[in-house]
Amino acid sequence: MNDLAARRLSLTLGGKPVLHAVNASFAAGRVTALLGPNGAGKSSLLACLAGLQHPVTGHAMLGGDGVRGLPAQQRARRIGFLPQVADVHWNIDVATLVGLGRLPWRGRWGETAEDRAAVAQALAATGMTELASRGVEHLSGGERTRALLSRVLAGRPEWLLADEPLASLDPAHQLEVGAQLRAVAAGGSGVVLVVHDLNLAARLADDIVLLRDGRVIAAGAADAVLTPALVGDTYGLTVETGVTASGQRYIVPVARPA
């Protein structure tokens, strides 16, 4: 399994610099959360790692390959991407939508038994099996998010990149989908998530990349990065951290400095 990395990656959007010579490495078999305030560059970095944005300087690298230099089909097989806003423009059923995740693997003979098994597994992983025949237009926002995540999972990519995949889910489904994302990493794939909820990041992530104003403030193991000093400096807050009786780390914003 090849690691994913940003190498001195700078990006400008609409004439405005949004990433500044970002260096960051992401390890296969681990969940990495991108954290930072609004406008920090989290979604932009994720899109560059997926090969969807063209940096002004630097590269996103997958092993020894530049991500944007990969043939489209190979890139789609190796990197699965779930954007923050993913519209579905026609009312297909959930199973058909999830089956689209297998398109990079389809040959001239169409759907195979392996494709069907991958779709069934992805639906089960996100708790969507019972909704497989429902039209996408009749899903709630959270159900749609889970269906779209199922589509990415069906492709069985080496890397799963997702922009706020838990934001529209209720707490129970956040835990369920979060557990599935950790299972994806445990299976050897790399997972990179944009997360706004500090406590969800603390629960899910092995590693953290803290961003502010398009620059990396800190990166490393979650326990080393999610400290009151680093988190407080990144967000301009006073924060308190602790560990519950069950061993779960928590982070509480207290106030803005006077």
Coordinates of C-alpha atoms in Angstrom, one line a residue:
M1 CA 0.0 0.0 0.0
N2 CA 1.4 3.4 -1.0
D3 CA 1.3 6.4 1.3
L4 CA -0.2 9.7 0.3
A5 CA 1.5 13.0 0.6
A6 CA 1.4 16.7 -0.2
R7 CA 4.8 18.1 -1.1
R8 CA 5.3 21.9 -0.9
L9 CA 1.8 22.2 -2.3
S10 CA 0.4 25.7 -2.9
L11 CA -3.0 26.5 -4.4
T12 CA -4.8 29.7 -5.5
L13 CA -8.5 29.9 -6.1
G14 CA -10.2 32.9 -7.6
G15 CA -6.9 34.8 -7.4
K16 CA -6.6 34.2 -3.6
P17 CA -3.9 31.9 -2.2
V18 CA -5.5 29.2 -0.1
L19 CA -2.6 26.8 0.5
H20 CA 1.0 27.8 1.2
A21 CA 3.7 25.3 0.5
V22 CA 1.9 22.6 2.5
N23 CA 3.9 19.5 3.4
A24 CA 1.9 16.6 4.9
S25 CA 2.1 12.8 4.9
F26 CA -0.7 10.4 5.3
A27 CA -0.1 6.7 6.3
A28 CA -2.0 3.8 4.9
G29 CA -3.9 1.8 7.5
R30 CA -4.6 4.9 9.6
V31 CA -7.3 7.5 9.9
T32 CA -6.1 11.1 9.6
A33 CA -8.3 14.1 10.4
L34 CA -7.8 17.5 8.8
L35 CA -8.8 20.1 11.4
G36 CA -8.8 23.8 11.5
P37 CA -11.1 26.9 11.5
N38 CA -13.3 27.9 8.5
G39 CA -11.1 29.0 5.6
A40 CA -8.1 27.1 6.9
G41 CA -7.7 25.2 3.6
K42 CA -8.9 21.7 4.7
S43 CA -11.3 21.0 1.8
S44 CA -8.8 22.5 -0.7
L45 CA -6.0 20.2 0.6
L46 CA -8.3 17.2 0.3
A47 CA -9.3 18.1 -3.3
C48 CA -5.6 18.4 -4.2
L49 CA -4.8 15.0 -2.6
A50 CA -7.7 13.6 -4.8
G51 CA -6.2 15.2 -7.9
L52 CA -9.2 17.4 -8.4
Q53 CA -7.4 20.7 -8.0
H54 CA -4.3 21.8 -9.8
P55 CA -1.8 23.3 -7.4
V56 CA 0.3 26.3 -8.4
T57 CA 3.4 24.7 -7.0
G58 CA 4.2 21.3 -5.5
H59 CA 2.5 18.0 -5.9
A60 CA 0.2 15.5 -4.3
M61 CA 2.0 12.1 -4.4
L62 CA 0.7 8.6 -4.1
G63 CA 3.8 6.4 -3.6
G64 CA 6.1 7.5 -6.3
D65 CA 3.4 8.8 -8.6
G66 CA 2.0 12.3 -8.9
V67 CA -1.7 12.0 -8.3
R68 CA -2.7 14.3 -11.2
G69 CA -0.4 12.3 -13.6
L70 CA -2.3 9.1 -13.0
P71 CA -4.6 7.9 -15.8
A72 CA -8.2 8.7 -14.8
Q73 CA -9.3 5.1 -14.4
Q74 CA -6.3 4.2 -12.3
R75 CA -6.8 7.3 -10.1
A76 CA -10.5 6.4 -9.7
R77 CA -9.6 2.9 -8.6
R78 CA -7.0 4.0 -6.1
I79 CA -8.6 7.1 -4.6
G80 CA -12.2 7.3 -3.6
F81 CA -13.5 10.9 -2.9
L82 CA -16.6 12.0 -1.1
P83 CA -17.1 15.8 -1.5
Q84 CA -18.9 17.9 1.1
V85 CA -21.8 18.6 -1.3
A86 CA -22.5 15.7 -3.6
D87 CA -25.7 16.2 -5.6
V88 CA -27.6 13.3 -7.3
H89 CA -29.4 14.7 -10.3
W90 CA -31.7 11.9 -11.1
N91 CA -33.9 9.7 -8.9
I92 CA -32.2 6.3 -9.2
D93 CA -32.5 3.8 -6.4
V94 CA -29.8 3.5 -3.7
A95 CA -28.4 0.2 -5.0
T96 CA -27.9 1.7 -8.5
L97 CA -26.3 4.7 -7.0
V98 CA -23.9 2.6 -5.0
G99 CA -23.2 0.5 -8.1
L100 CA -21.7 3.5 -9.7
G101 CA -18.8 3.1 -7.4
R102 CA -17.8 0.0 -9.4
L103 CA -17.6 1.8 -12.7
P104 CA -13.8 2.1 -12.6
W105 CA -13.6 -1.7 -12.4
R106 CA -16.2 -2.6 -15.0
G107 CA -15.0 -4.5 -18.1
R108 CA -16.7 -5.0 -21.4
W109 CA -18.9 -7.7 -19.9
G110 CA -20.7 -5.4 -17.5
E111 CA -21.5 -6.2 -13.9
T112 CA -19.8 -9.2 -12.3
A113 CA -20.4 -11.2 -9.2
E114 CA -17.6 -9.3 -7.5
D115 CA -19.3 -6.0 -8.3
R116 CA -22.6 -7.2 -6.8
A117 CA -20.7 -8.5 -3.7
A118 CA -18.9 -5.1 -3.3
V119 CA -22.2 -3.2 -3.5
A120 CA -23.9 -5.5 -1.0
Q121 CA -21.0 -5.2 1.4
A122 CA -20.9 -1.4 1.1
L123 CA -24.6 -1.1 1.7
A124 CA -24.3 -3.3 4.8
A125 CA -21.4 -1.3 6.1
T126 CA -23.4 2.0 6.2
G127 CA -26.7 0.4 7.4
M128 CA -28.3 1.1 4.0
T129 CA -29.3 -2.5 3.0
E130 CA -33.0 -2.0 3.8
L131 CA -33.1 1.2 1.8
A132 CA -31.4 -0.3 -1.3
S133 CA -34.6 -0.1 -3.4
R134 CA -35.6 3.4 -2.3
G135 CA -35.3 6.3 -4.7
V136 CA -32.5 8.8 -3.8
E137 CA -35.0 11.7 -3.8
H138 CA -36.9 10.0 -0.9
L139 CA -33.9 9.8 1.4
S140 CA -33.2 12.1 4.3
G141 CA -30.0 14.2 4.2
G142 CA -28.3 11.8 6.5
E143 CA -29.4 8.7 4.5
R144 CA -28.2 10.4 1.3
T145 CA -24.8 10.9 2.9
R146 CA -24.6 7.3 3.9
A147 CA -25.7 6.2 0.4
L148 CA -22.9 8.3 -1.2
L149 CA -20.4 7.0 1.2
S150 CA -21.5 3.5 0.3
R151 CA -20.8 4.4 -3.4
V152 CA -17.2 5.2 -2.5
L153 CA -16.8 2.1 -0.3
A154 CA -18.1 -0.1 -3.2
G155 CA -15.0 0.9 -5.2
R156 CA -12.7 -0.5 -2.5
P157 CA -10.1 2.2 -3.1
E158 CA -6.7 2.2 -1.5
W159 CA -7.5 5.7 -0.2
L160 CA -10.8 7.1 1.0
L161 CA -10.9 10.9 1.1
A162 CA -14.1 12.4 2.6
D163 CA -15.0 16.0 3.3
E164 CA -17.1 16.2 6.5
P165 CA -18.8 12.8 6.0
L166 CA -20.3 12.8 9.5
A167 CA -21.7 16.3 9.6
S168 CA -25.3 15.5 8.6
L169 CA -25.6 12.3 10.6
D170 CA -27.3 11.9 14.0
P171 CA -25.0 10.8 16.8
A172 CA -25.9 7.1 16.5
H173 CA -25.0 7.0 12.8
Q174 CA -21.9 9.1 13.4
L175 CA -20.7 6.4 15.6
E176 CA -21.7 3.6 13.2
V177 CA -20.2 5.3 10.1
G178 CA -17.1 6.3 12.1
A179 CA -16.6 2.7 13.2
Q180 CA -16.8 1.6 9.5
L181 CA -14.2 4.2 8.5
R182 CA -11.9 2.9 11.2
A183 CA -12.6 -0.6 9.8
V184 CA -11.6 0.5 6.3
A185 CA -8.3 1.7 7.8
A186 CA -7.9 -1.5 9.8
G187 CA -8.2 -3.3 6.5
G188 CA -5.1 -1.5 5.2
S189 CA -6.6 1.4 3.3
G190 CA -5.8 5.0 4.2
V191 CA -8.6 7.3 5.3
V192 CA -8.4 11.1 5.3
L193 CA -11.3 13.1 6.7
V194 CA -12.2 16.8 6.9
V195 CA -13.8 17.1 10.4
H196 CA -15.1 20.2 12.2
D197 CA -16.1 18.4 15.4
L198 CA -13.0 18.2 17.6
N199 CA -14.4 15.4 19.7
L200 CA -15.3 13.3 16.7
A201 CA -11.8 13.8 15.5
A202 CA -10.4 12.8 18.9
R203 CA -12.6 9.6 18.8
L204 CA -11.8 8.6 15.2
A205 CA -8.4 9.7 14.2
D206 CA -5.0 8.1 14.6
D207 CA -3.3 11.2 13.2
I208 CA -4.2 14.9 13.0
V209 CA -3.2 17.7 10.6
L210 CA -4.0 21.1 12.1
L211 CA -4.4 23.8 9.5
R212 CA -4.8 27.6 9.8
D213 CA -4.7 30.2 7.0
G214 CA -3.6 27.6 4.5
R215 CA -0.6 26.4 6.5
V216 CA 0.1 23.4 8.6
I217 CA 0.3 24.3 12.3
A218 CA 1.0 20.8 13.6
A219 CA 0.8 17.2 12.4
G220 CA 1.3 13.9 14.0
A221 CA -0.4 11.4 16.3
A222 CA -3.7 12.5 17.7
D223 CA -2.5 12.5 21.4
A224 CA 0.5 14.7 20.5
V225 CA -1.5 17.2 18.5
L226 CA -4.7 17.6 20.3
T227 CA -3.3 19.6 23.2
P228 CA -4.8 22.7 24.8
A229 CA -1.9 24.8 23.5
L230 CA -1.9 23.6 19.9
V231 CA -5.7 23.5 19.5
G232 CA -6.2 26.8 21.3
D233 CA -3.6 28.5 19.1
T234 CA -5.1 27.1 15.9
Y235 CA -8.6 28.2 16.7
G236 CA -7.9 31.3 18.8
L237 CA -9.6 29.7 21.8
T238 CA -9.0 28.6 25.3
V239 CA -9.7 24.9 25.5
E240 CA -9.7 22.2 28.1
T241 CA -9.0 18.5 27.3
G242 CA -9.4 15.4 29.3
V243 CA -10.2 11.7 29.2
T244 CA -13.5 10.0 30.2
A245 CA -13.8 7.0 32.5
S246 CA -13.9 4.8 29.3
G247 CA -10.7 6.3 28.0
Q248 CA -12.2 8.6 25.4
R249 CA -10.4 11.9 25.0
Y250 CA -12.6 15.0 24.9
I251 CA -12.0 18.7 24.0
V252 CA -14.1 21.5 25.4
P253 CA -13.8 25.1 24.0
V254 CA -14.0 27.4 27.0
A255 CA -13.6 31.0 25.8
R256 CA -11.8 33.3 23.4
P257 CA -8.7 34.9 25.0
A258 CA -9.5 38.4 26.3

